[in-house]
CSV table of C-alpha atoms in Angstrom, one decimal:
chain,number,residue,atom,x,y,z
A,1,MET,CA,-2.3,-9.2,-18.6
A,2,GLU,CA,-2.0,-7.7,-15.2
A,3,ILE,CA,1.3,-6.9,-13.4
A,4,ARG,CA,1.1,-7.5,-9.6
A,5,LEU,CA,3.3,-5.7,-7.2
A,6,LEU,CA,1.1,-5.7,-4.1
A,7,GLY,CA,2.6,-8.8,-2.8
A,8,SER,CA,5.1,-10.9,-4.7
A,9,VAL,CA,6.0,-9.7,-8.2
A,10,ALA,CA,3.9,-11.7,-10.6
A,11,LEU,CA,1.8,-11.6,-13.8
A,12,GLY,CA,-1.9,-12.5,-13.7
A,13,SER,CA,-5.0,-12.6,-15.8
A,14,GLY,CA,-7.6,-13.0,-13.1
A,15,GLY,CA,-7.8,-14.8,-9.7
A,16,GLU,CA,-5.0,-16.0,-7.5
A,17,ASP,CA,-4.9,-19.3,-9.4
A,18,SER,CA,-3.7,-17.6,-12.6
A,19,LEU,CA,-0.7,-15.9,-11.1
A,20,PHE,CA,2.8,-16.5,-12.6
A,21,GLY,CA,5.8,-15.6,-10.6
A,22,VAL,CA,9.1,-14.4,-12.2
A,23,PRO,CA,11.7,-17.1,-11.5
A,24,SER,CA,14.9,-15.0,-11.8
A,25,GLY,CA,15.6,-12.4,-9.1
A,26,LYS,CA,17.2,-9.9,-11.5
A,27,VAL,CA,14.5,-10.3,-14.2
A,28,ARG,CA,12.0,-9.8,-11.4
A,29,THR,CA,13.7,-6.6,-10.3
A,30,VAL,CA,13.8,-5.3,-13.9
A,31,LEU,CA,10.1,-6.0,-14.3
A,32,ALA,CA,9.3,-4.3,-10.9
A,33,VAL,CA,11.3,-1.2,-11.8
A,34,LEU,CA,9.6,-0.9,-15.1
A,35,ALA,CA,6.1,-1.5,-13.6
A,36,LEU,CA,6.6,1.1,-10.9
A,37,SER,CA,6.7,3.7,-13.8
A,38,PRO,CA,4.6,2.1,-16.5
A,39,ALA,CA,4.7,3.8,-20.0
A,40,LYS,CA,7.7,5.9,-18.9
A,41,ALA,CA,11.3,5.6,-20.0
A,42,ILE,CA,13.7,4.3,-17.4
A,43,PRO,CA,17.4,5.1,-17.9
A,44,SER,CA,19.8,2.1,-18.2
A,45,GLU,CA,21.9,3.6,-15.4
A,46,GLN,CA,18.9,3.2,-13.0
A,47,PHE,CA,18.7,-0.5,-13.7
A,48,VAL,CA,22.4,-0.9,-13.3
A,49,ASP,CA,22.3,0.8,-9.9
A,50,GLU,CA,19.4,-1.4,-8.8
A,51,LEU,CA,20.9,-4.6,-9.9
A,52,TRP,CA,24.6,-4.2,-9.1
A,53,LEU,CA,25.1,-1.3,-6.8
A,54,ASP,CA,26.5,-3.5,-4.1
A,55,LYS,CA,28.7,-5.5,-6.4
A,56,PRO,CA,29.6,-3.4,-9.5
A,57,ILE,CA,30.5,-5.4,-12.6
A,58,GLY,CA,32.6,-4.4,-15.7
A,59,ASN,CA,30.0,-5.4,-18.3
A,60,ALA,CA,26.9,-4.1,-16.6
A,61,ARG,CA,25.3,-2.8,-19.8
A,62,ASN,CA,25.6,-6.3,-21.5
A,63,ALA,CA,24.3,-8.0,-18.4
A,64,LEU,CA,21.4,-5.6,-18.3
A,65,GLN,CA,20.6,-6.3,-21.9
A,66,ALA,CA,20.7,-10.1,-21.2
A,67,ASN,CA,18.2,-9.6,-18.4
A,68,ILE,CA,15.9,-7.5,-20.7
A,69,VAL,CA,16.0,-10.3,-23.2
A,70,ARG,CA,15.0,-12.9,-20.5
A,71,LEU,CA,12.2,-10.6,-19.4
A,72,ARG,CA,10.9,-10.2,-22.9
A,73,ARG,CA,10.9,-13.9,-23.4
A,74,PHE,CA,9.0,-14.5,-20.1
A,75,LEU,CA,6.4,-11.9,-21.0
A,76,GLU,CA,6.0,-13.3,-24.5
A,77,ARG,CA,5.4,-16.8,-23.2
A,78,ARG,CA,2.8,-15.6,-20.6
A,79,THR,CA,1.0,-13.0,-22.7
A,80,GLY,CA,1.3,-14.0,-26.3
A,81,ARG,CA,2.5,-10.6,-27.3
A,82,ALA,CA,5.9,-9.8,-28.7
A,83,GLY,CA,8.3,-9.1,-25.9
A,84,ASP,CA,10.0,-6.2,-27.7
A,85,GLU,CA,6.6,-4.6,-28.0
A,86,LEU,CA,6.0,-4.8,-24.3
A,87,VAL,CA,9.5,-3.8,-23.2
A,88,ARG,CA,10.6,-1.3,-25.7
A,89,THR,CA,14.2,0.0,-26.2
A,90,VAL,CA,14.2,3.8,-26.0
A,91,GLN,CA,17.0,6.3,-26.1
A,92,GLY,CA,19.2,5.6,-23.1
A,93,GLY,CA,17.0,3.0,-21.5
A,94,TYR,CA,13.7,0.9,-21.6
A,95,ARG,CA,10.0,1.4,-21.3
A,96,LEU,CA,7.2,-0.9,-20.3
A,97,ASP,CA,4.6,-0.2,-22.9
A,98,VAL,CA,1.4,-1.0,-21.1
A,99,ASP,CA,-1.7,0.8,-19.8
A,100,PRO,CA,-0.8,1.9,-16.3
A,101,GLN,CA,-4.1,0.5,-15.0
A,102,THR,CA,-2.8,-3.0,-15.8
A,103,VAL,CA,-0.4,-2.6,-12.8
A,104,ASP,CA,-2.2,-3.3,-9.5
A,105,ALA,CA,-0.2,-0.6,-7.6
A,106,GLU,CA,-1.4,2.0,-10.1
A,107,ARG,CA,-5.0,0.9,-9.8
A,108,PHE,CA,-4.8,0.8,-6.0
A,109,VAL,CA,-3.5,4.4,-5.7
A,110,ALA,CA,-6.2,5.6,-8.1
A,111,LEU,CA,-9.0,3.9,-6.2
A,112,ALA,CA,-7.6,4.9,-2.8
A,113,GLU,CA,-7.4,8.6,-3.9
A,114,ARG,CA,-11.0,8.6,-5.3
A,115,GLY,CA,-12.3,6.8,-2.2
A,116,GLY,CA,-10.5,9.2,0.1
A,117,GLU,CA,-12.0,12.2,-1.7
A,118,LEU,CA,-15.5,10.9,-1.0
A,119,VAL,CA,-15.2,10.0,2.7
A,120,ASP,CA,-16.8,13.2,3.9
A,121,SER,CA,-19.3,13.8,1.2
A,122,HIS,CA,-20.4,10.3,0.1
A,123,PRO,CA,-19.1,7.8,2.6
A,124,GLU,CA,-21.1,4.9,1.1
A,125,GLN,CA,-19.4,5.3,-2.2
A,126,ALA,CA,-16.1,5.7,-0.4
A,127,VAL,CA,-16.5,2.4,1.3
A,128,VAL,CA,-17.1,0.6,-2.0
A,129,LEU,CA,-14.0,2.2,-3.7
A,130,LEU,CA,-11.7,1.7,-0.7
A,131,GLU,CA,-12.6,-1.9,-0.2
A,132,ARG,CA,-11.9,-2.5,-3.9
A,133,ALA,CA,-8.5,-0.8,-3.5
A,134,LEU,CA,-7.6,-2.9,-0.5
A,135,ARG,CA,-8.7,-6.2,-2.0
A,136,LEU,CA,-5.8,-5.8,-4.5
A,137,TRP,CA,-3.3,-6.5,-1.8
A,138,ARG,CA,-1.9,-10.0,-1.4
A,139,GLY,CA,0.9,-9.3,1.1
A,140,PRO,CA,3.6,-6.6,1.6
A,141,ALA,CA,4.4,-4.7,-1.5
A,142,LEU,CA,7.2,-5.9,-3.7
A,143,LEU,CA,7.6,-8.8,-1.3
A,144,ASP,CA,10.3,-10.7,-3.2
A,145,THR,CA,12.5,-7.8,-4.3
A,146,ASP,CA,15.4,-6.3,-2.3
A,147,THR,CA,16.9,-3.2,-4.0
A,148,LEU,CA,17.0,0.4,-2.9
A,149,ARG,CA,14.2,1.7,-5.1
A,150,CYS,CA,12.0,-1.3,-4.6
A,151,ARG,CA,12.4,-1.0,-0.8
A,152,LEU,CA,11.5,2.8,-0.9
A,153,GLU,CA,8.5,2.2,-3.1
A,154,ALA,CA,7.4,-0.7,-0.9
A,155,VAL,CA,7.4,1.7,2.1
A,156,ARG,CA,5.5,4.3,0.2
A,157,LEU,CA,2.8,1.8,-1.0
A,158,ASP,CA,2.5,0.2,2.5
A,159,GLU,CA,2.0,3.7,4.0
A,160,ARG,CA,-0.6,4.5,1.4
A,161,ARG,CA,-2.3,1.2,2.3
A,162,LEU,CA,-2.6,2.2,5.9
A,163,SER,CA,-4.0,5.6,4.9
A,164,ALA,CA,-6.6,3.8,2.8
A,165,GLN,CA,-7.5,1.6,5.8
A,166,GLU,CA,-7.9,4.7,8.0
A,167,ASP,CA,-10.1,6.3,5.3
A,168,LEU,CA,-12.2,3.2,5.0
A,169,ILE,CA,-12.9,3.0,8.7
A,170,THR,CA,-13.8,6.7,8.8
A,171,ALA,CA,-16.3,6.0,6.0
A,172,LYS,CA,-17.7,3.0,7.8
A,173,LEU,CA,-18.1,5.0,11.0
A,174,ALA,CA,-20.0,7.6,9.1
A,175,THR,CA,-22.4,5.0,7.8
A,176,GLY,CA,-23.2,3.5,11.2
A,177,GLN,CA,-20.9,0.4,11.1
A,178,GLU,CA,-19.4,1.0,14.5
A,179,ARG,CA,-19.9,-2.6,15.7
A,180,ALA,CA,-18.4,-4.1,12.6
A,181,VAL,CA,-15.1,-2.3,12.8
A,182,VAL,CA,-14.2,-2.9,16.5
A,183,SER,CA,-12.3,-6.2,15.9
A,184,GLU,CA,-10.3,-4.9,13.0
A,185,LEU,CA,-9.4,-1.7,14.9
A,186,ARG,CA,-8.2,-3.8,17.9
A,187,ARG,CA,-5.9,-5.6,15.5
A,188,LEU,CA,-4.7,-2.4,13.8
A,189,THR,CA,-4.0,-0.6,17.1
A,190,THR,CA,-1.9,-3.5,18.3
A,191,GLU,CA,0.0,-3.8,15.0
A,192,TYR,CA,0.5,0.0,14.5
A,193,PRO,CA,0.4,1.5,18.0
A,194,GLU,CA,2.1,4.7,16.7
A,195,ARG,CA,-0.8,5.6,14.4
A,196,GLU,CA,-3.1,7.7,16.6
A,197,ARG,CA,-5.9,7.8,14.0
A,198,PHE,CA,-6.6,4.1,14.5
A,199,SER,CA,-6.7,4.6,18.3
A,200,GLY,CA,-9.1,7.5,17.9
A,201,GLN,CA,-11.3,5.4,15.5
A,202,LEU,CA,-11.4,2.6,18.1
A,203,MET,CA,-12.3,5.0,20.8
A,204,VAL,CA,-15.2,6.4,18.7
A,205,ALA,CA,-16.4,2.9,17.8
A,206,LEU,CA,-16.4,1.7,21.4
A,207,TYR,CA,-18.1,4.8,22.7
A,208,ARG,CA,-20.9,4.6,20.1
A,209,ASN,CA,-21.4,1.0,21.2
A,210,GLY,CA,-22.0,2.1,24.8
A,211,ARG,CA,-18.5,1.1,26.0
A,212,GLN,CA,-17.3,4.4,27.3
A,213,THR,CA,-14.9,2.9,29.9
A,214,GLU,CA,-13.2,0.8,27.2
A,215,ALA,CA,-12.8,3.8,25.0
A,216,ILE,CA,-11.1,5.8,27.8
A,217,ASN,CA,-8.8,2.8,28.4
A,218,VAL,CA,-7.8,2.8,24.8
A,219,PHE,CA,-6.6,6.4,25.2
A,220,HIS,CA,-4.5,5.6,28.3
A,221,ARG,CA,-2.9,2.6,26.7
A,222,THR,CA,-2.1,4.6,23.6
A,223,ARG,CA,-0.6,7.4,25.7
A,224,GLN,CA,1.5,4.9,27.7
A,225,ARG,CA,2.9,3.3,24.5
A,226,LEU,CA,3.7,6.7,22.9
A,227,VAL,CA,5.5,8.0,25.9
A,228,ARG,CA,7.4,4.7,26.5
A,229,ASP,CA,8.4,4.0,22.9
A,230,LEU,CA,8.6,7.4,21.3
A,231,GLY,CA,8.9,9.9,24.1
A,232,LEU,CA,5.8,11.7,22.8
A,233,GLU,CA,2.4,12.7,24.2
A,234,PRO,CA,-0.7,12.0,22.2
A,235,GLY,CA,-1.6,14.7,19.6
A,236,ARG,CA,-4.1,17.4,20.0
A,237,GLU,CA,-6.9,15.5,18.1
A,238,LEU,CA,-6.6,12.4,20.2
A,239,ARG,CA,-6.6,14.4,23.4
A,240,LYS,CA,-9.6,16.4,22.3
A,241,LEU,CA,-11.5,13.2,21.5
A,242,TYR,CA,-10.6,11.8,24.9
A,243,GLU,CA,-12.0,14.9,26.6
A,244,SER,CA,-15.2,14.7,24.5
A,245,ILE,CA,-15.7,11.0,25.6
A,246,LEU,CA,-15.2,12.0,29.2
A,247,VAL,CA,-18.0,14.5,29.1
A,248,GLN,CA,-20.2,12.3,26.7
A,249,ASP,CA,-20.3,14.9,24.0
A,250,GLN,CA,-23.4,14.4,21.9
A,251,VAL,CA,-21.4,15.2,18.8
A,252,LEU,CA,-19.8,11.7,19.0
A,253,GLY,CA,-23.1,9.9,19.1
């Protein structure tokens, strides 16, 4: 069994055709909160806050227990394991009793960290690990949940995804894949104009492909967007890269 959070919340046992969504919104939220901290006890109060913070109810503990029962039944049907062995009652709360590596978000973070550590020393290995990490994503994290913790975790995971993409492109540039990354970088700089690292990577890729003028234009477009939208000038690293391209510094080749 795999628990998928990098997209809609679902259970899976292989490819996309073996995914099972969680039909109830509250049961889905309970599963998401448990899976965000696998093998760790979550206090009942945290579930109550997640499920009914905007509309407090008098019998929240009973309602939570009812949703735990529904979740256990769902897991039991889909996994063949006893539901109360997967979602255990612990003092003051509940625990999802699974190996953390069965949760895609946990696997993604572990792979992204290992890949990021190898970017400078072993970029070929970094490419393999980071591509494996990014292939786990099916859409925005926790796509079909809408509670405070889930939203915060979704932002954290989405930020980690962008960092992994930046690391992957750095590793590809280090292995001579300048031509292959240009199209992706054009998309990323359009979608995330505030992330100067993407702009810098695009400038390097274009310059190494003999397109110095285009690389310079990327800097000017980035600067215009930063000044217009955020009231900021480009950072020191991007300015230094721009100056190196102007003088055709051999270090960039």
